[in-house]
mmCIF file of C-alpha atoms in Angstrom:
data_model
loop_
_atom_site.group_PDB
_atom_site.id
_atom_site.type_symbol
_atom_site.label_atom_id
_atom_site.label_comp_id
_atom_site.label_asym_id
_atom_site.label_seq_id
_atom_site.Cartn_x
_atom_site.Cartn_y
_atom_site.Cartn_z
ATOM 1 C CA UNK A 1 -53.055 39.288 -3.559
ATOM 2 C CA UNK A 2 -51.275 38.842 -6.861
ATOM 3 C CA UNK A 3 -48.043 40.785 -7.143
ATOM 4 C CA UNK A 4 -45.816 41.676 -10.059
ATOM 5 C CA UNK A 5 -42.316 42.790 -9.184
ATOM 6 C CA UNK A 6 -39.576 44.190 -11.367
ATOM 7 C CA UNK A 7 -35.864 44.501 -10.837
ATOM 8 C CA UNK A 8 -33.863 46.595 -10.884
ATOM 9 C CA UNK A 9 -35.809 49.688 -9.904
ATOM 10 C CA UNK A 10 -33.217 51.949 -11.533
ATOM 11 C CA UNK A 11 -30.411 51.368 -13.999
ATOM 12 C CA UNK A 12 -27.862 53.783 -15.391
ATOM 13 C CA UNK A 13 -25.857 52.598 -18.401
ATOM 14 C CA UNK A 14 -23.379 54.116 -20.781
ATOM 15 C CA UNK A 15 -24.664 54.478 -24.302
ATOM 16 C CA UNK A 16 -23.842 51.307 -26.200
ATOM 17 C CA UNK A 17 -24.073 49.029 -23.177
ATOM 18 C CA UNK A 18 -26.740 46.379 -22.853
ATOM 19 C CA UNK A 19 -29.659 46.563 -20.410
ATOM 20 C CA UNK A 20 -31.990 43.955 -18.941
ATOM 21 C CA UNK A 21 -35.035 44.273 -16.713
ATOM 22 C CA UNK A 22 -36.706 41.319 -15.045
ATOM 23 C CA UNK A 23 -40.339 40.821 -14.162
ATOM 24 C CA UNK A 24 -41.620 38.237 -11.677
ATOM 25 C CA UNK A 25 -45.200 37.345 -10.861
ATOM 26 C CA UNK A 26 -46.452 35.638 -7.723
ATOM 27 C CA UNK A 27 -48.885 33.625 -9.875
ATOM 28 C CA UNK A 28 -48.840 31.980 -13.297
ATOM 29 C CA UNK A 29 -49.817 34.383 -16.059
ATOM 30 C CA UNK A 30 -51.826 33.690 -19.188
ATOM 31 C CA UNK A 31 -49.847 36.414 -20.941
ATOM 32 C CA UNK A 32 -47.546 39.310 -20.171
ATOM 33 C CA UNK A 33 -47.339 42.787 -21.634
ATOM 34 C CA UNK A 34 -44.536 45.329 -21.731
ATOM 35 C CA UNK A 35 -44.939 49.098 -21.830
ATOM 36 C CA UNK A 36 -42.516 51.998 -22.114
ATOM 37 C CA UNK A 37 -43.033 55.391 -20.539
ATOM 38 C CA UNK A 38 -40.791 58.211 -21.693
ATOM 39 C CA UNK A 39 -39.966 60.938 -19.146
ATOM 40 C CA UNK A 40 -42.999 63.193 -18.820
ATOM 41 C CA UNK A 41 -45.064 60.898 -21.008
ATOM 42 C CA UNK A 42 -47.590 58.136 -20.707
ATOM 43 C CA UNK A 43 -47.120 54.357 -20.940
ATOM 44 C CA UNK A 44 -47.074 53.011 -24.486
ATOM 45 C CA UNK A 45 -47.664 49.357 -25.303
ATOM 46 C CA UNK A 46 -44.645 47.521 -26.691
ATOM 47 C CA UNK A 47 -45.548 43.859 -26.938
ATOM 48 C CA UNK A 48 -47.537 40.942 -25.551
ATOM 49 C CA UNK A 49 -46.166 37.425 -24.969
ATOM 50 C CA UNK A 50 -48.508 34.492 -24.626
ATOM 51 C CA UNK A 51 -46.679 31.183 -24.990
ATOM 52 C CA UNK A 52 -44.433 29.481 -22.473
ATOM 53 C CA UNK A 53 -40.799 30.130 -23.385
ATOM 54 C CA UNK A 54 -41.753 32.633 -26.079
ATOM 55 C CA UNK A 55 -39.092 34.994 -27.385
ATOM 56 C CA UNK A 56 -39.904 38.032 -29.503
ATOM 57 C CA UNK A 57 -37.637 40.693 -30.939
ATOM 58 C CA UNK A 58 -38.241 44.283 -31.921
ATOM 59 C CA UNK A 59 -35.042 45.660 -33.430
ATOM 60 C CA UNK A 60 -32.659 45.940 -30.442
ATOM 61 C CA UNK A 61 -35.279 44.794 -27.905
ATOM 62 C CA UNK A 62 -35.658 41.115 -26.989
ATOM 63 C CA UNK A 63 -38.590 39.957 -24.873
ATOM 64 C CA UNK A 64 -38.794 36.562 -23.175
ATOM 65 C CA UNK A 65 -41.593 34.773 -21.337
ATOM 66 C CA UNK A 66 -40.461 32.143 -18.868
ATOM 67 C CA UNK A 67 -41.213 28.460 -19.219
ATOM 68 C CA UNK A 68 -43.363 28.507 -16.102
ATOM 69 C CA UNK A 69 -45.116 31.691 -17.285
ATOM 70 C CA UNK A 70 -44.308 33.469 -14.021
ATOM 71 C CA UNK A 71 -41.419 35.591 -15.194
ATOM 72 C CA UNK A 72 -40.341 37.661 -18.144
ATOM 73 C CA UNK A 73 -37.438 39.796 -19.249
ATOM 74 C CA UNK A 74 -36.726 42.676 -21.586
ATOM 75 C CA UNK A 75 -33.208 42.990 -22.957
ATOM 76 C CA UNK A 76 -31.968 45.991 -24.913
ATOM 77 C CA UNK A 77 -28.803 45.552 -26.943
ATOM 78 C CA UNK A 78 -26.496 48.519 -27.393
ATOM 79 C CA UNK A 79 -28.629 51.120 -25.654
ATOM 80 C CA UNK A 80 -29.229 54.505 -27.219
ATOM 81 C CA UNK A 81 -30.355 57.758 -25.616
ATOM 82 C CA UNK A 82 -33.776 57.178 -27.158
ATOM 83 C CA UNK A 83 -34.181 54.144 -24.881
ATOM 84 C CA UNK A 84 -34.429 56.371 -21.804
ATOM 85 C CA UNK A 85 -37.625 55.867 -19.849
ATOM 86 C CA UNK A 86 -39.423 53.531 -17.480
ATOM 87 C CA UNK A 87 -40.268 50.024 -18.605
ATOM 88 C CA UNK A 88 -43.268 48.260 -17.095
ATOM 89 C CA UNK A 89 -44.438 44.701 -17.341
ATOM 90 C CA UNK A 90 -48.104 43.871 -16.740
ATOM 91 C CA UNK A 91 -49.904 40.606 -16.206
ATOM 92 C CA UNK A 92 -53.617 39.810 -16.049
ATOM 93 C CA UNK A 93 -55.118 39.247 -12.644
ATOM 94 C CA UNK A 94 -56.291 35.647 -12.364
ATOM 95 C CA UNK A 95 -59.702 35.113 -13.930
ATOM 96 C CA UNK A 96 -60.167 38.727 -14.938
ATOM 97 C CA UNK A 97 -59.248 41.061 -17.752
ATOM 98 C CA UNK A 98 -57.672 43.651 -15.466
ATOM 99 C CA UNK A 99 -53.897 43.915 -15.516
ATOM 100 C CA UNK A 100 -51.497 44.224 -12.602
ATOM 101 C CA UNK A 101 -48.523 46.403 -13.466
ATOM 102 C CA UNK A 102 -45.035 45.847 -12.174
ATOM 103 C CA UNK A 103 -43.192 48.510 -10.250
ATOM 104 C CA UNK A 104 -41.190 49.512 -13.318
ATOM 105 C CA UNK A 105 -37.509 49.851 -14.146
ATOM 106 C CA UNK A 106 -36.264 53.347 -14.833
ATOM 107 C CA UNK A 107 -33.464 53.411 -17.405
ATOM 108 C CA UNK A 108 -31.049 56.275 -17.860
ATOM 109 C CA UNK A 109 -28.569 56.213 -20.714
ATOM 110 C CA UNK A 110 -25.452 58.326 -20.401
ATOM 111 C CA UNK A 111 -24.068 59.644 -23.671
ATOM 112 C CA UNK B 1 -52.239 58.981 -27.740
ATOM 113 C CA UNK B 2 -54.552 61.753 -28.974
ATOM 114 C CA UNK B 3 -57.428 59.242 -29.082
ATOM 115 C CA UNK B 4 -57.585 59.273 -25.276
ATOM 116 C CA UNK B 5 -57.843 62.684 -23.666
ATOM 117 C CA UNK B 6 -57.812 63.713 -20.039
ATOM 118 C CA UNK B 7 -58.878 66.954 -18.419
ATOM 119 C CA UNK B 8 -57.500 68.787 -16.617
ATOM 120 C CA UNK B 9 -53.827 68.073 -17.293
ATOM 121 C CA UNK B 10 -52.740 69.681 -14.056
ATOM 122 C CA UNK B 11 -54.688 70.542 -10.940
ATOM 123 C CA UNK B 12 -53.767 71.947 -7.564
ATOM 124 C CA UNK B 13 -56.423 71.742 -4.898
ATOM 125 C CA UNK B 14 -56.833 71.875 -1.145
ATOM 126 C CA UNK B 15 -57.585 69.178 1.368
ATOM 127 C CA UNK B 16 -61.306 68.451 1.594
ATOM 128 C CA UNK B 17 -62.230 69.712 -1.856
ATOM 129 C CA UNK B 18 -64.175 67.612 -4.334
ATOM 130 C CA UNK B 19 -62.304 66.967 -7.560
ATOM 131 C CA UNK B 20 -63.377 65.356 -10.815
ATOM 132 C CA UNK B 21 -60.952 64.101 -13.437
ATOM 133 C CA UNK B 22 -62.400 63.391 -16.849
ATOM 134 C CA UNK B 23 -61.420 60.968 -19.559
ATOM 135 C CA UNK B 24 -62.755 60.775 -23.101
ATOM 136 C CA UNK B 25 -61.846 58.412 -25.905
ATOM 137 C CA UNK B 26 -62.552 58.229 -29.612
ATOM 138 C CA UNK B 27 -61.189 54.717 -30.073
ATOM 139 C CA UNK B 28 -64.574 53.048 -29.675
ATOM 140 C CA UNK B 29 -63.250 50.815 -26.908
ATOM 141 C CA UNK B 30 -65.579 49.291 -24.345
ATOM 142 C CA UNK B 31 -63.045 48.918 -21.551
ATOM 143 C CA UNK B 32 -61.778 51.889 -19.597
ATOM 144 C CA UNK B 33 -59.471 52.143 -16.597
ATOM 145 C CA UNK B 34 -58.194 54.641 -14.055
ATOM 146 C CA UNK B 35 -54.683 54.273 -12.618
ATOM 147 C CA UNK B 36 -52.555 56.316 -10.308
ATOM 148 C CA UNK B 37 -48.792 56.458 -10.576
ATOM 149 C CA UNK B 38 -46.500 57.160 -7.650
ATOM 150 C CA UNK B 39 -42.690 57.034 -7.773
ATOM 151 C CA UNK B 40 -41.433 53.531 -7.074
ATOM 152 C CA UNK B 41 -44.927 52.044 -6.955
ATOM 153 C CA UNK B 42 -45.682 51.689 -10.626
ATOM 154 C CA UNK B 43 -49.224 51.950 -11.911
ATOM 155 C CA UNK B 44 -51.987 50.938 -9.540
ATOM 156 C CA UNK B 45 -55.525 50.309 -10.705
ATOM 157 C CA UNK B 46 -58.224 52.411 -9.054
ATOM 158 C CA UNK B 47 -61.374 51.449 -10.980
ATOM 159 C CA UNK B 48 -62.191 49.795 -14.262
ATOM 160 C CA UNK B 49 -65.257 49.448 -16.446
ATOM 161 C CA UNK B 50 -65.861 46.870 -19.147
ATOM 162 C CA UNK B 51 -68.980 48.551 -20.489
ATOM 163 C CA UNK B 52 -71.350 51.355 -19.567
ATOM 164 C CA UNK B 53 -73.223 49.250 -17.019
ATOM 165 C CA UNK B 54 -70.159 47.616 -15.503
ATOM 166 C CA UNK B 55 -68.014 49.293 -12.813
ATOM 167 C CA UNK B 56 -65.402 47.435 -10.776
ATOM 168 C CA UNK B 57 -63.071 48.361 -7.954
ATOM 169 C CA UNK B 58 -59.359 48.002 -8.497
ATOM 170 C CA UNK B 59 -56.501 47.669 -6.027
ATOM 171 C CA UNK B 60 -56.875 51.096 -4.407
ATOM 172 C CA UNK B 61 -60.470 52.316 -4.753
ATOM 173 C CA UNK B 62 -60.887 53.767 -1.242
ATOM 174 C CA UNK B 63 -61.432 57.531 -1.388
ATOM 175 C CA UNK B 64 -62.364 57.453 -5.084
ATOM 176 C CA UNK B 65 -65.541 56.994 -7.090
ATOM 177 C CA UNK B 66 -66.197 56.782 -10.818
ATOM 178 C CA UNK B 67 -68.927 57.379 -13.329
ATOM 179 C CA UNK B 68 -69.215 55.871 -16.806
ATOM 180 C CA UNK B 69 -71.471 58.392 -18.501
ATOM 181 C CA UNK B 70 -71.169 56.857 -21.945
ATOM 182 C CA UNK B 71 -69.000 54.381 -23.803
ATOM 183 C CA UNK B 72 -66.567 57.188 -24.508
ATOM 184 C CA UNK B 73 -66.479 58.874 -21.100
ATOM 185 C CA UNK B 74 -65.180 57.704 -17.734
ATOM 186 C CA UNK B 75 -64.791 60.153 -14.849
ATOM 187 C CA UNK B 76 -62.892 59.766 -11.603
ATOM 188 C CA UNK B 77 -63.952 61.704 -8.509
ATOM 189 C CA UNK B 78 -62.234 62.411 -5.242
ATOM 190 C CA UNK B 79 -65.079 63.301 -2.894
ATOM 191 C CA UNK B 80 -62.837 64.863 -0.264
ATOM 192 C CA UNK B 81 -59.259 65.143 -1.443
ATOM 193 C CA UNK B 82 -56.390 64.411 0.935
ATOM 194 C CA UNK B 83 -52.643 65.074 0.483
ATOM 195 C CA UNK B 84 -51.706 61.418 -0.051
ATOM 196 C CA UNK B 85 -53.866 61.444 -3.180
ATOM 197 C CA UNK B 86 -51.245 63.675 -4.764
ATOM 198 C CA UNK B 87 -50.150 61.639 -7.784
ATOM 199 C CA UNK B 88 -50.177 61.301 -11.548
ATOM 200 C CA UNK B 89 -53.474 59.847 -12.766
ATOM 201 C CA UNK B 90 -53.871 57.983 -16.032
ATOM 202 C CA UNK B 91 -56.928 56.885 -17.903
ATOM 203 C CA UNK B 92 -56.590 53.960 -20.302
ATOM 204 C CA UNK B 93 -58.769 52.050 -22.744
ATOM 205 C CA UNK B 94 -58.742 48.662 -24.402
ATOM 206 C CA UNK B 95 -61.097 46.735 -26.632
ATOM 207 C CA UNK B 96 -62.598 43.284 -26.304
ATOM 208 C CA UNK B 97 -60.460 41.556 -28.903
ATOM 209 C CA UNK B 98 -57.071 42.894 -27.866
ATOM 210 C CA UNK B 99 -55.955 43.559 -24.319
ATOM 211 C CA UNK B 100 -53.280 46.174 -25.005
ATOM 212 C CA UNK B 101 -54.106 49.391 -23.243
ATOM 213 C CA UNK B 102 -53.973 52.891 -24.690
ATOM 214 C CA UNK B 103 -53.197 55.545 -22.142
ATOM 215 C CA UNK B 104 -54.185 59.183 -21.986
ATOM 216 C CA UNK B 105 -51.609 61.911 -21.342
ATOM 217 C CA UNK B 106 -52.231 61.928 -17.589
ATOM 218 C CA UNK B 107 -53.442 64.404 -14.981
ATOM 219 C CA UNK B 108 -51.013 65.641 -12.392
ATOM 220 C CA UNK B 109 -52.957 66.267 -9.188
ATOM 221 C CA UNK B 110 -51.549 68.044 -6.154
ATOM 222 C CA UNK B 111 -53.534 68.155 -2.933
ATOM 223 C CA UNK B 112 -52.267 70.729 -0.448
#
């Protein structure tokens, strides 16, 4: 079945360093979503990318959708302690409106 | 998101017991979902419903059942709980025009 994988599983960075998480799908995606889950919290929607090669920015966060629409990345510039949490990508299962979530990348930021 | 509520928030039960987790939403969304979260495995879809008369199995439906009592209510049942169903369970909603999902606060279930 369709799989969505993320790497790395964990990442520890010093505050101020950059961070990137990568998302790879076994199938072509019509769109990809990113969510953030703070420790002890629930996933919160960040953004959706639709177009091949699309790049979107939200302040220090940069989201990219690959040209082949099978991979995506989230890059955080100059991490802050408020960036701590688990970041998930999610892609729609082929021909349906249900989403397959990636395994998540857990980010810890050391002050 | 206060618009999606889950009860109970925490539950400890014993093997073989029947458990119901409830989800209610005031967002007016037609689509509702149940996920379980386990460390290192991300969020896995258990069941989803696109309207009151539509129920679909997700990736890991074995051992679970659901009921969509109304547009606003979607319940998840474990008919006979087993220890490997210990997990964090999330309900989520989305509407027809936008696919972003809004998650409830989660229910932490422990099966002893």
